[in-house]
Amino acid sequence: MERGYWIRSKPLYDSLVWRQFATGHVVVAQGDGGLAVLKLFQQMCPREPIKLLFADDKSASKKYADIIQTLVPEGLQICESEQAALAALKEQLPDCLMGTQFYVAGSEEFIWAVLEVLKEYGVQDNNVAKELCGTLARSVYCVHCKTISKDVHFSIHECDGCRRHLFVRDHFSRRLGAYMGVMVDAEEPGNIPAKEEIYP
């Protein structure tokens, strides 16, 4: 791979930073995204109203819920699962005013699940601050059977749907929230390279 090589569709993530001139702030985080939340609130605490939804992931490397509760006493909702956090977000979005700023932190799968909810309300992904935390595991879309496999850690993945061996590409679909997977042995059936764990 050439130095400086980059696929244009591949998402870029950054550290969360409070955005200025907001009418309100909505922060949604999951698991190891709790660390991003702690760093965000160490910067400052905005004067505008804040809503924080945190999905307490049992598999996270550290439990952040207790620390977050002491740091953010108001506007905080601790959710038992990612699905509960997404449901709570859907309930709160109709009350958000124009100029509300959005922030999301967690795994890539969680980030794009949040963006899918926000998109229903007209919020574009480039208007959401995003920080990738914890695992680098990918969701992979099989271009052959249209199945999305989640939590993929290896360069070669056996599709959960059609069982083809897929090469996990860097091409990313924002609509699907997944990377493209193409059959690795299409030209030479049975010639399957060794898989490497490159998304720990």
PDB file of C-alpha atoms in Angstrom:
ATOM      1  CA  MET A   1       0.000   0.000   0.000  1.00  0.00           C
ATOM      2  CA  GLU A   2       1.411   3.389  -0.954  1.00  0.00           C
ATOM      3  CA  ARG A   3       2.183   5.911   1.719  1.00  0.00           C
ATOM      4  CA  GLY A   4      -0.598   8.453   2.011  1.00  0.00           C
ATOM      5  CA  TYR A   5      -3.093   6.101   0.327  1.00  0.00           C
ATOM      6  CA  TRP A   6      -6.667   6.750   1.439  1.00  0.00           C
ATOM      7  CA  ILE A   7     -10.091   5.629   0.266  1.00  0.00           C
ATOM      8  CA  ARG A   8     -12.324   8.694  -0.027  1.00  0.00           C
ATOM      9  CA  SER A   9     -15.406   6.903   1.336  1.00  0.00           C
ATOM     10  CA  LYS A  10     -13.630   5.677   4.477  1.00  0.00           C
ATOM     11  CA  PRO A  11     -14.923   7.655   7.482  1.00  0.00           C
ATOM     12  CA  LEU A  12     -12.650   9.967   9.447  1.00  0.00           C
ATOM     13  CA  TYR A  13     -13.046  10.251  13.205  1.00  0.00           C
ATOM     14  CA  ASP A  14     -11.676  12.795  15.629  1.00  0.00           C
ATOM     15  CA  SER A  15     -11.748  13.636  19.336  1.00  0.00           C
ATOM     16  CA  LEU A  16     -14.977  15.195  20.568  1.00  0.00           C
ATOM     17  CA  VAL A  17     -14.829  18.959  21.076  1.00  0.00           C
ATOM     18  CA  TRP A  18     -17.720  21.199  22.107  1.00  0.00           C
ATOM     19  CA  ARG A  19     -19.131  23.133  19.153  1.00  0.00           C
ATOM     20  CA  GLN A  20     -19.769  26.834  19.581  1.00  0.00           C
ATOM     21  CA  PHE A  21     -22.991  28.782  18.954  1.00  0.00           C
ATOM     22  CA  ALA A  22     -25.274  25.874  19.875  1.00  0.00           C
ATOM     23  CA  THR A  23     -28.801  26.082  21.235  1.00  0.00           C
ATOM     24  CA  GLY A  24     -28.220  22.740  22.957  1.00  0.00           C
ATOM     25  CA  HIS A  25     -25.985  19.687  22.999  1.00  0.00           C
ATOM     26  CA  VAL A  26     -26.902  15.996  22.645  1.00  0.00           C
ATOM     27  CA  VAL A  27     -24.161  13.475  23.456  1.00  0.00           C
ATOM     28  CA  VAL A  28     -24.693   9.768  22.750  1.00  0.00           C
ATOM     29  CA  ALA A  29     -22.033   7.283  23.837  1.00  0.00           C
ATOM     30  CA  GLN A  30     -21.554   3.590  24.351  1.00  0.00           C
ATOM     31  CA  GLY A  31     -19.086   1.427  26.293  1.00  0.00           C
ATOM     32  CA  ASP A  32     -15.530   2.674  25.817  1.00  0.00           C
ATOM     33  CA  GLY A  33     -17.014   5.888  24.413  1.00  0.00           C
ATOM     34  CA  GLY A  34     -17.354   6.803  28.082  1.00  0.00           C
ATOM     35  CA  LEU A  35     -13.716   7.893  28.038  1.00  0.00           C
ATOM     36  CA  ALA A  36     -14.476  10.325  25.201  1.00  0.00           C
ATOM     37  CA  VAL A  37     -17.352  11.714  27.282  1.00  0.00           C
ATOM     38  CA  LEU A  38     -15.072  12.227  30.285  1.00  0.00           C
ATOM     39  CA  LYS A  39     -12.513  14.053  28.132  1.00  0.00           C
ATOM     40  CA  LEU A  40     -15.290  16.182  26.618  1.00  0.00           C
ATOM     41  CA  PHE A  41     -16.548  17.320  30.033  1.00  0.00           C
ATOM     42  CA  GLN A  42     -13.010  18.008  31.247  1.00  0.00           C
ATOM     43  CA  GLN A  43     -12.725  20.685  28.534  1.00  0.00           C
ATOM     44  CA  MET A  44     -15.631  22.678  29.966  1.00  0.00           C
ATOM     45  CA  CYS A  45     -19.329  22.429  30.709  1.00  0.00           C
ATOM     46  CA  PRO A  46     -21.360  24.468  28.206  1.00  0.00           C
ATOM     47  CA  ARG A  47     -24.046  26.852  29.432  1.00  0.00           C
ATOM     48  CA  GLU A  48     -26.543  25.526  26.896  1.00  0.00           C
ATOM     49  CA  PRO A  49     -28.800  22.560  27.829  1.00  0.00           C
ATOM     50  CA  ILE A  50     -27.075  19.176  27.609  1.00  0.00           C
ATOM     51  CA  LYS A  51     -28.600  15.735  27.114  1.00  0.00           C
ATOM     52  CA  LEU A  52     -26.314  12.744  27.546  1.00  0.00           C
ATOM     53  CA  LEU A  53     -27.380   9.208  26.672  1.00  0.00           C
ATOM     54  CA  PHE A  54     -24.900   6.544  27.738  1.00  0.00           C
ATOM     55  CA  ALA A  55     -25.244   2.853  26.863  1.00  0.00           C
ATOM     56  CA  ASP A  56     -23.456   0.935  29.595  1.00  0.00           C
ATOM     57  CA  ASP A  57     -21.672  -1.828  27.660  1.00  0.00           C
ATOM     58  CA  LYS A  58     -20.720  -4.762  29.912  1.00  0.00           C
ATOM     59  CA  SER A  59     -17.878  -5.736  27.558  1.00  0.00           C
ATOM     60  CA  ALA A  60     -16.191  -2.305  27.741  1.00  0.00           C
ATOM     61  CA  SER A  61     -12.626  -2.259  29.039  1.00  0.00           C
ATOM     62  CA  LYS A  62     -13.685  -0.001  31.925  1.00  0.00           C
ATOM     63  CA  LYS A  63     -16.977   0.879  33.556  1.00  0.00           C
ATOM     64  CA  TYR A  64     -17.600   4.592  33.021  1.00  0.00           C
ATOM     65  CA  ALA A  65     -21.234   4.922  34.137  1.00  0.00           C
ATOM     66  CA  ASP A  66     -20.454   5.650  37.810  1.00  0.00           C
ATOM     67  CA  ILE A  67     -17.857   8.321  36.957  1.00  0.00           C
ATOM     68  CA  ILE A  68     -20.144   9.939  34.388  1.00  0.00           C
ATOM     69  CA  GLN A  69     -22.983  10.100  36.923  1.00  0.00           C
ATOM     70  CA  THR A  70     -20.840  12.157  39.309  1.00  0.00           C
ATOM     71  CA  LEU A  71     -19.669  14.440  36.497  1.00  0.00           C
ATOM     72  CA  VAL A  72     -22.983  15.005  34.699  1.00  0.00           C
ATOM     73  CA  PRO A  73     -25.782  15.101  37.298  1.00  0.00           C
ATOM     74  CA  GLU A  74     -28.375  16.725  35.010  1.00  0.00           C
ATOM     75  CA  GLY A  75     -29.562  15.692  31.563  1.00  0.00           C
ATOM     76  CA  LEU A  76     -28.016  12.218  31.924  1.00  0.00           C
ATOM     77  CA  GLN A  77     -29.748   8.982  31.050  1.00  0.00           C
ATOM     78  CA  ILE A  78     -27.921   5.681  31.628  1.00  0.00           C
ATOM     79  CA  CYS A  79     -29.289   3.015  29.280  1.00  0.00           C
ATOM     80  CA  GLU A  80     -28.947  -0.742  29.737  1.00  0.00           C
ATOM     81  CA  SER A  81     -28.158  -1.414  26.076  1.00  0.00           C
ATOM     82  CA  GLU A  82     -27.346   0.225  22.759  1.00  0.00           C
ATOM     83  CA  GLN A  83     -30.913  -0.404  21.588  1.00  0.00           C
ATOM     84  CA  ALA A  84     -32.265   1.380  24.668  1.00  0.00           C
ATOM     85  CA  ALA A  85     -29.986   4.373  23.978  1.00  0.00           C
ATOM     86  CA  LEU A  86     -31.174   4.550  20.368  1.00  0.00           C
ATOM     87  CA  ALA A  87     -34.812   4.355  21.504  1.00  0.00           C
ATOM     88  CA  ALA A  88     -34.207   7.158  24.036  1.00  0.00           C
ATOM     89  CA  LEU A  89     -32.591   9.266  21.311  1.00  0.00           C
ATOM     90  CA  LYS A  90     -35.657   8.819  19.082  1.00  0.00           C
ATOM     91  CA  GLU A  91     -37.878   9.998  21.948  1.00  0.00           C
ATOM     92  CA  GLN A  92     -35.807  13.132  22.586  1.00  0.00           C
ATOM     93  CA  LEU A  93     -35.105  14.280  19.029  1.00  0.00           C
ATOM     94  CA  PRO A  94     -38.554  15.850  18.405  1.00  0.00           C
ATOM     95  CA  ASP A  95     -37.882  18.254  21.314  1.00  0.00           C
ATOM     96  CA  CYS A  96     -34.493  19.412  19.984  1.00  0.00           C
ATOM     97  CA  LEU A  97     -34.319  22.985  18.702  1.00  0.00           C
ATOM     98  CA  MET A  98     -32.683  24.185  15.508  1.00  0.00           C
ATOM     99  CA  GLY A  99     -28.983  24.674  16.253  1.00  0.00           C
ATOM    100  CA  THR A 100     -28.651  21.645  18.521  1.00  0.00           C
ATOM    101  CA  GLN A 101     -25.197  20.091  18.209  1.00  0.00           C
ATOM    102  CA  PHE A 102     -24.704  16.321  18.242  1.00  0.00           C
ATOM    103  CA  TYR A 103     -21.798  14.212  19.480  1.00  0.00           C
ATOM    104  CA  VAL A 104     -21.380  10.417  19.361  1.00  0.00           C
ATOM    105  CA  ALA A 105     -18.652   8.141  20.732  1.00  0.00           C
ATOM    106  CA  GLY A 106     -18.260   4.379  20.728  1.00  0.00           C
ATOM    107  CA  SER A 107     -17.696   1.528  18.306  1.00  0.00           C
ATOM    108  CA  GLU A 108     -18.042   2.169  14.581  1.00  0.00           C
ATOM    109  CA  GLU A 109     -21.194   0.051  14.440  1.00  0.00           C
ATOM    110  CA  PHE A 110     -22.772   2.118  17.225  1.00  0.00           C
ATOM    111  CA  ILE A 111     -21.730   5.440  15.666  1.00  0.00           C
ATOM    112  CA  TRP A 112     -23.468   4.611  12.379  1.00  0.00           C
ATOM    113  CA  ALA A 113     -26.556   3.247  14.158  1.00  0.00           C
ATOM    114  CA  VAL A 114     -26.862   6.656  15.878  1.00  0.00           C
ATOM    115  CA  LEU A 115     -26.336   8.464  12.574  1.00  0.00           C
ATOM    116  CA  GLU A 116     -29.109   6.369  10.998  1.00  0.00           C
ATOM    117  CA  VAL A 117     -31.508   7.615  13.695  1.00  0.00           C
ATOM    118  CA  LEU A 118     -30.345  11.221  13.295  1.00  0.00           C
ATOM    119  CA  LYS A 119     -30.751  11.002   9.518  1.00  0.00           C
ATOM    120  CA  GLU A 120     -34.480  10.348   9.990  1.00  0.00           C
ATOM    121  CA  TYR A 121     -34.664  13.855  11.490  1.00  0.00           C
ATOM    122  CA  GLY A 122     -32.619  15.524   8.766  1.00  0.00           C
ATOM    123  CA  VAL A 123     -29.251  15.560  10.552  1.00  0.00           C
ATOM    124  CA  GLN A 124     -26.366  14.789   8.167  1.00  0.00           C
ATOM    125  CA  ASP A 125     -23.348  12.770   9.306  1.00  0.00           C
ATOM    126  CA  ASN A 126     -20.935  15.652   8.554  1.00  0.00           C
ATOM    127  CA  ASN A 127     -22.862  17.708  11.148  1.00  0.00           C
ATOM    128  CA  VAL A 128     -22.166  15.184  13.917  1.00  0.00           C
ATOM    129  CA  ALA A 129     -18.916  15.076  15.908  1.00  0.00           C
ATOM    130  CA  LYS A 130     -17.737  11.447  16.012  1.00  0.00           C
ATOM    131  CA  GLU A 131     -15.060   9.707  18.083  1.00  0.00           C
ATOM    132  CA  LEU A 132     -14.215   6.048  17.498  1.00  0.00           C
ATOM    133  CA  CYS A 133     -13.497   4.245  20.779  1.00  0.00           C
ATOM    134  CA  GLY A 134     -12.673   0.699  21.801  1.00  0.00           C
ATOM    135  CA  THR A 135     -12.742  -1.931  19.086  1.00  0.00           C
ATOM    136  CA  LEU A 136     -11.855  -1.329  15.439  1.00  0.00           C
ATOM    137  CA  ALA A 137     -14.149  -4.209  14.407  1.00  0.00           C
ATOM    138  CA  ARG A 138     -16.072  -3.585  11.180  1.00  0.00           C
ATOM    139  CA  SER A 139     -19.521  -4.254   9.839  1.00  0.00           C
ATOM    140  CA  VAL A 140     -19.136  -5.871   6.405  1.00  0.00           C
ATOM    141  CA  TYR A 141     -21.706  -5.814   3.592  1.00  0.00           C
ATOM    142  CA  CYS A 142     -21.578  -8.820   1.254  1.00  0.00           C
ATOM    143  CA  VAL A 143     -22.016  -7.489  -2.283  1.00  0.00           C
ATOM    144  CA  HIS A 144     -23.167 -10.963  -3.370  1.00  0.00           C
ATOM    145  CA  CYS A 145     -26.040 -11.769  -0.960  1.00  0.00           C
ATOM    146  CA  LYS A 146     -26.535  -8.351   0.714  1.00  0.00           C
ATOM    147  CA  THR A 147     -25.996  -9.718   4.243  1.00  0.00           C
ATOM    148  CA  ILE A 148     -24.300  -7.430   6.773  1.00  0.00           C
ATOM    149  CA  SER A 149     -21.902  -9.259   9.089  1.00  0.00           C
ATOM    150  CA  LYS A 150     -21.088  -7.432  12.309  1.00  0.00           C
ATOM    151  CA  ASP A 151     -18.042  -7.403  14.575  1.00  0.00           C
ATOM    152  CA  VAL A 152     -15.519  -8.469  11.907  1.00  0.00           C
ATOM    153  CA  HIS A 153     -11.876  -8.427  13.035  1.00  0.00           C
ATOM    154  CA  PHE A 154     -10.090 -10.131  10.134  1.00  0.00           C
ATOM    155  CA  SER A 155      -9.051  -9.139   6.613  1.00  0.00           C
ATOM    156  CA  ILE A 156     -10.889 -12.206   5.228  1.00  0.00           C
ATOM    157  CA  HIS A 157     -14.359 -13.014   6.569  1.00  0.00           C
ATOM    158  CA  GLU A 158     -16.763 -15.852   5.847  1.00  0.00           C
ATOM    159  CA  CYS A 159     -20.105 -14.198   5.077  1.00  0.00           C
ATOM    160  CA  ASP A 160     -22.791 -14.875   7.685  1.00  0.00           C
ATOM    161  CA  GLY A 161     -25.309 -15.282   4.859  1.00  0.00           C
ATOM    162  CA  CYS A 162     -23.902 -17.025   1.773  1.00  0.00           C
ATOM    163  CA  ARG A 163     -20.693 -18.369   3.438  1.00  0.00           C
ATOM    164  CA  ARG A 164     -18.481 -16.933   0.681  1.00  0.00           C
ATOM    165  CA  HIS A 165     -15.022 -15.858   1.802  1.00  0.00           C
ATOM    166  CA  LEU A 166     -14.975 -12.076   1.564  1.00  0.00           C
ATOM    167  CA  PHE A 167     -12.087  -9.657   1.317  1.00  0.00           C
ATOM    168  CA  VAL A 168     -12.920  -6.740   3.634  1.00  0.00           C
ATOM    169  CA  ARG A 169     -12.298  -3.576   1.637  1.00  0.00           C
ATOM    170  CA  ASP A 170     -11.788  -0.009   2.863  1.00  0.00           C
ATOM    171  CA  HIS A 171     -14.711   1.208   0.736  1.00  0.00           C
ATOM    172  CA  PHE A 172     -17.440   2.313   3.153  1.00  0.00           C
ATOM    173  CA  SER A 173     -21.141   2.899   2.551  1.00  0.00           C
ATOM    174  CA  ARG A 174     -22.615   5.612   4.771  1.00  0.00           C
ATOM    175  CA  ARG A 175     -26.098   4.487   3.744  1.00  0.00           C
ATOM    176  CA  LEU A 176     -25.439   0.946   4.984  1.00  0.00           C
ATOM    177  CA  GLY A 177     -22.975   1.834   7.730  1.00  0.00           C
ATOM    178  CA  ALA A 178     -20.680  -0.966   6.540  1.00  0.00           C
ATOM    179  CA  TYR A 179     -17.545  -1.753   4.553  1.00  0.00           C
ATOM    180  CA  MET A 180     -17.801  -3.625   1.267  1.00  0.00           C
ATOM    181  CA  GLY A 181     -16.899  -7.327   1.222  1.00  0.00           C
ATOM    182  CA  VAL A 182     -16.136  -9.034  -2.110  1.00  0.00           C
ATOM    183  CA  MET A 183     -15.530 -12.711  -2.827  1.00  0.00           C
ATOM    184  CA  VAL A 184     -11.802 -13.264  -2.430  1.00  0.00           C
ATOM    185  CA  ASP A 185     -11.534 -16.369  -4.624  1.00  0.00           C
ATOM    186  CA  ALA A 186     -13.888 -15.392  -7.467  1.00  0.00           C
ATOM    187  CA  GLU A 187     -11.189 -15.755 -10.137  1.00  0.00           C
ATOM    188  CA  GLU A 188      -9.445 -18.764  -8.571  1.00  0.00           C
ATOM    189  CA  PRO A 189     -12.007 -20.808  -6.576  1.00  0.00           C
ATOM    190  CA  GLY A 190     -10.485 -22.253  -3.446  1.00  0.00           C
ATOM    191  CA  ASN A 191      -7.468 -19.937  -3.479  1.00  0.00           C
ATOM    192  CA  ILE A 192      -8.131 -18.202  -0.170  1.00  0.00           C
ATOM    193  CA  PRO A 193      -5.309 -16.155   1.404  1.00  0.00           C
ATOM    194  CA  ALA A 194      -4.550 -16.470   5.095  1.00  0.00           C
ATOM    195  CA  LYS A 195      -6.680 -14.111   7.132  1.00  0.00           C
ATOM    196  CA  GLU A 196      -5.054 -11.510   9.350  1.00  0.00           C
ATOM    197  CA  GLU A 197      -6.508  -9.816  12.423  1.00  0.00           C
ATOM    198  CA  ILE A 198      -6.158  -6.160  11.489  1.00  0.00           C
ATOM    199  CA  TYR A 199      -9.296  -4.737  13.171  1.00  0.00           C
ATOM    200  CA  PRO A 200      -8.744  -5.635  16.877  1.00  0.00           C
TER     201      PRO A 200
END
